Structure formats: structure tokens, C-alpha cells
Amino acid sequence: MILNHPGLKGNRHRLERPELLAPAGNLEKLKFAVHYGADAVYIGGQKYGLRSGADNFSFEEMREGVEFAERYGAKVFVATNIYAHNEDIEGLEAYLRKLEEVGIAAIIAADPAIVETAQRVAPGLEVHLSTQQSVLNWRTVQFWKDEGLPRVVLARETSLEEIAEIKSHVDIEIEAFIHGAMCSSFSGRCVLSNHFTDRDSNRGGCCQSCRWKYDLYVDGDTVNGEEDNQFTMGSKDLCMIRHIPELIEVGVDSFKIEGRMKSLHYVATVVNAYRQAIDSYFEDSASYELKPEWLDEVNKAANRPLNTGFFFDTPSTEEHIYEPEDKAAPYDFAGVVLEYDAETGLAVIQQRNHFKPGQEIEFFGPGGTFFKQQVGELYDLEGASLDAARHPLQHIVLRTEQPVNPMDMMRKRIR
């Protein structure tokens, strides 16, 4: 049994409770991730990361993000996880020194050249080994510990049994992806994007060609007819919220959520659900049980069907997506609360998607704050009546049936 694996109980290098590590593609997402319960956030700078399509951070934005996170006792990590070509080396030392200067707690690196350079020129930065190194066994983890790294991010293909084995042999922090998109290639080492679009997945340019739709051919003839669905190579997404006790008790130190390209609504919703589940376990592990509302919340942010990845078994054909993908829940992100007046019950909402009177909406905030209502009368800031909130980022005044707080979020029902 995994939970009683020999060596786990005496393991010294284990966080007091697991870190909840959230993605942030821009400064706003960083702030919401921290506000909704993340212990740490990983971001990308404008160089050396694998999400060149994200907004990514300037050094000034990093500094502001670090200052915000520190107010909550949270940390900021920076992904520097490309495999560097010769032309990538120039400027690396200065970049790493600047990360240290602005207060970044750690970098996430795969290339040994980046690892060594960071250790040499920016000793104040921790170096966490990226999942791009595809680490699956304790001997490799021991190697990187001997190289001075305090944490290894395991390959997504690692099982719970293998994590237990690693933790029983090596006294080190283990980080594992517990939620988000999975790659059809081994640990993301894909070259399809390079061949199809000349965009290098391992230098930040992935075009997600596995999610494209394809016709199938045999001897020059198409196998799928006009009435058939086109084929994709896309996998279902990972979700381990049903298995918080197993993850904690096997010794995972950092629960990592994938998604620097995902929406603000996704980040806040998923972080909020996992935060509640983790805290509930530590409040009373003996009587812990999964609450249906946590799973409901995760599904409201889901882009694809969900599964448990490689944690319990090798995924089969059932874990891939062959049919058109249905949205998991009938809700869309509609707005963010900016202000609330308790005397009048009126809230100022920053619009993020069209909504109008009569629609069913939900409000939610950190820690499980949640209620439903219908949209009533709408006004602009000058008091003029509106028939709909139709302009992006428009400030809308509406009455809420319960108190709300700044940074609470609003969804609308769409079917």
C-alpha cells in the first residue's frame, strides 16, 4: 500500500504541508492566484521560458508581483525551462542576476547550462529542476540533489508508487503536476510543432498541433468519411482533486497546477477548489471526505474531460479525446467585483463577458464563498440604465443578493 510505504514516515525533507503552486500568465492572474489561495506562483519572463504565447512578465511586473505575493506570505518562481541553443546563452547571466534582484524565490530549469549558471551567478535563487528533464527514478533525483538542487519537478508520467519509492530513497522536495493539460508526447518533448509550423516546442513556441483535427488516410484514401469526426491526438486533462489524501501521504511537497495560458477564471476557480480540499484534510485528516462542490467548481473551469493521468495506471485509449469536446459546465466568466456598498447592496462589476438582466449568475470568492441569483437592473457609473453589459471591461452597477468583496468573481449560465 502506497500510504504505508517504508521510509516515508521518517523522511526529513518534507514541507509542513504541501505547497499549492499556481500558474500565472500575467500580473493580474498572479494576484488572483495568490488571493484565491496559492502558496506560490510560477510565471514566465520575456526570455528562456516555454510559454512564449503568454503575456509574460517584465522585470517591473515581476517586482510588483513579488511585493503582492509577499503580503500573503507567498512566493514567485520563474520558468527558465527552455533547452538553450548557442544563441540563447548570451545575456543569461545578466537575466538571472536580475531575477534575483527583483526578489524571485526560484527558477524552474531543465538545461544544465542554465542550472549551473544560476548557481554560480545568482546564489540567492533556488533552482528547481523542470519536468522537462523527464525525471522518473530515485537515482536521477539523487543525482540532481547531489548537484545542489533542493527540488525536482517529476515527469508527468510518474506514478504514485514511483513517487513513494523516490521519497523513500532521497531526502528532497518533490513537485508534481496535479491538475491541467497533459501532453501527448513524453514530458512535452514534442517536435510536431517544429515540423508543421517551424515553432519549437522546447523553446516556447508550441502550436498545440496535437489538438488539431486530422483526416486519416490508408493507401491514399481517407478512412473517416464526411459524417465521421476528425481525429485528434489530444489527451484528456489531469485532475487529482479526488485524491488529495494519497498525494499528501505519499509525500508530494508541491501540488502544481498547469496553465500559464489559461484564463483568470480558470486560475481562480481551480486554485480555490484545491485550497479548500488541502486545508480540509489538514483540519481533520481522519474524517476528510471530498466535497461535491469542489469537484463541481473544478468542472466549471474545465476545458476538456478529466482523468488521473499516470498516477494510478498507464493511460489507455480511453484517456485520449477522439470526439468533439463539450464544455464541461454551462457557465462562462462574466465579471470581477471591484467595489461593494453594504448600505445599498450595490456592487461595481468589471465586465469580462456579455451579460444582461434575467440571466442566472453565480458569485464566488476565496474559501468557498458562493451564491446564485438572477441579474437585475443594470446601470453605468453615472446611473444610466443599461439593457446589457456588452462592452469589454465596462464598469457595471448591479444589486447583489448577498455581500460581495473586491476580487470576487461572477459567472453567467449559458445553457
mmCIF file with all atom_site columns, C-alpha atoms in Angstrom, residues 23-36 259-272 301 333 335-337 350 352 364 393 407-409:
data_model
loop_
_atom_site.group_PDB
_atom_site.id
_atom_site.type_symbol
_atom_site.label_atom_id
_atom_site.label_alt_id
_atom_site.label_comp_id
_atom_site.label_asym_id
_atom_site.label_entity_id
_atom_site.label_seq_id
_atom_site.pdbx_PDB_ins_code
_atom_site.Cartn_x
_atom_site.Cartn_y
_atom_site.Cartn_z
_atom_site.occupancy
_atom_site.B_iso_or_equiv
_atom_site.pdbx_formal_charge
_atom_site.auth_seq_id
_atom_site.auth_comp_id
_atom_site.auth_asym_id
_atom_site.auth_atom_id
_atom_site.pdbx_PDB_model_num
ATOM 1  C CA . PRO A 1 23  ? 0.277   29.296 -12.926 1.00 0.00 ? 23  PRO A CA 1
ATOM 2  C CA . ALA A 1 24  ? 0.112   32.966 -13.879 1.00 0.00 ? 24  ALA A CA 1
ATOM 3  C CA . GLY A 1 25  ? 0.381   34.199 -17.441 1.00 0.00 ? 25  GLY A CA 1
ATOM 4  C CA . ASN A 1 26  ? 0.278   37.867 -16.428 1.00 0.00 ? 26  ASN A CA 1
ATOM 5  C CA . LEU A 1 27  ? 0.289   40.128 -13.370 1.00 0.00 ? 27  LEU A CA 1
ATOM 6  C CA . GLU A 1 28  ? -3.478  40.114 -12.910 1.00 0.00 ? 28  GLU A CA 1
ATOM 7  C CA . LYS A 1 29  ? -3.561  36.313 -12.887 1.00 0.00 ? 29  LYS A CA 1
ATOM 8  C CA . LEU A 1 30  ? -0.711  36.258 -10.366 1.00 0.00 ? 30  LEU A CA 1
ATOM 9  C CA . LYS A 1 31  ? -2.653  38.477 -7.975  1.00 0.00 ? 31  LYS A CA 1
ATOM 10 C CA . PHE A 1 32  ? -5.825  36.435 -8.303  1.00 0.00 ? 32  PHE A CA 1
ATOM 11 C CA . ALA A 1 33  ? -3.960  33.134 -7.888  1.00 0.00 ? 33  ALA A CA 1
ATOM 12 C CA . VAL A 1 34  ? -2.425  34.360 -4.631  1.00 0.00 ? 34  VAL A CA 1
ATOM 13 C CA . HIS A 1 35  ? -5.657  35.959 -3.419  1.00 0.00 ? 35  HIS A CA 1
ATOM 14 C CA . TYR A 1 36  ? -7.542  32.704 -4.017  1.00 0.00 ? 36  TYR A CA 1
ATOM 15 C CA . GLY A 1 259 ? -1.976  26.590 -17.179 1.00 0.00 ? 259 GLY A CA 1
ATOM 16 C CA . ARG A 1 260 ? 0.014   29.783 -17.739 1.00 0.00 ? 260 ARG A CA 1
ATOM 17 C CA . MET A 1 261 ? -2.035  30.231 -20.909 1.00 0.00 ? 261 MET A CA 1
ATOM 18 C CA . LYS A 1 262 ? -5.358  29.664 -19.129 1.00 0.00 ? 262 LYS A CA 1
ATOM 19 C CA . SER A 1 263 ? -7.903  32.325 -18.176 1.00 0.00 ? 263 SER A CA 1
ATOM 20 C CA . LEU A 1 264 ? -8.196  34.353 -14.989 1.00 0.00 ? 264 LEU A CA 1
ATOM 21 C CA . HIS A 1 265 ? -11.406 32.461 -14.201 1.00 0.00 ? 265 HIS A CA 1
ATOM 22 C CA . TYR A 1 266 ? -9.640  29.107 -14.595 1.00 0.00 ? 266 TYR A CA 1
ATOM 23 C CA . VAL A 1 267 ? -6.783  30.065 -12.283 1.00 0.00 ? 267 VAL A CA 1
ATOM 24 C CA . ALA A 1 268 ? -9.006  31.452 -9.519  1.00 0.00 ? 268 ALA A CA 1
ATOM 25 C CA . THR A 1 269 ? -11.531 28.612 -9.690  1.00 0.00 ? 269 THR A CA 1
ATOM 26 C CA . VAL A 1 270 ? -9.064  25.729 -9.676  1.00 0.00 ? 270 VAL A CA 1
ATOM 27 C CA . VAL A 1 271 ? -6.810  27.241 -7.006  1.00 0.00 ? 271 VAL A CA 1
ATOM 28 C CA . ASN A 1 272 ? -9.840  27.950 -4.819  1.00 0.00 ? 272 ASN A CA 1
ATOM 29 C CA . ALA A 1 301 ? -13.311 25.713 -15.288 1.00 0.00 ? 301 ALA A CA 1
ATOM 30 C CA . PHE A 1 333 ? -16.742 34.008 -16.750 1.00 0.00 ? 333 PHE A CA 1
ATOM 31 C CA . GLY A 1 335 ? -17.088 39.784 -14.372 1.00 0.00 ? 335 GLY A CA 1
ATOM 32 C CA . VAL A 1 336 ? -14.934 40.775 -11.403 1.00 0.00 ? 336 VAL A CA 1
ATOM 33 C CA . VAL A 1 337 ? -16.177 42.665 -8.348  1.00 0.00 ? 337 VAL A CA 1
ATOM 34 C CA . GLN A 1 350 ? -15.875 44.982 -14.275 1.00 0.00 ? 350 GLN A CA 1
ATOM 35 C CA . ARG A 1 352 ? -15.449 40.342 -18.810 1.00 0.00 ? 352 ARG A CA 1
ATOM 36 C CA . PHE A 1 364 ? -17.750 33.165 -5.736  1.00 0.00 ? 364 PHE A CA 1
ATOM 37 C CA . LEU A 1 393 ? -14.014 45.930 -19.118 1.00 0.00 ? 393 LEU A CA 1
ATOM 38 C CA . MET A 1 407 ? -11.793 40.343 -6.412  1.00 0.00 ? 407 MET A CA 1
ATOM 39 C CA . ASP A 1 408 ? -14.848 38.087 -6.052  1.00 0.00 ? 408 ASP A CA 1
ATOM 40 C CA . MET A 1 409 ? -15.814 36.699 -9.460  1.00 0.00 ? 409 MET A CA 1
#
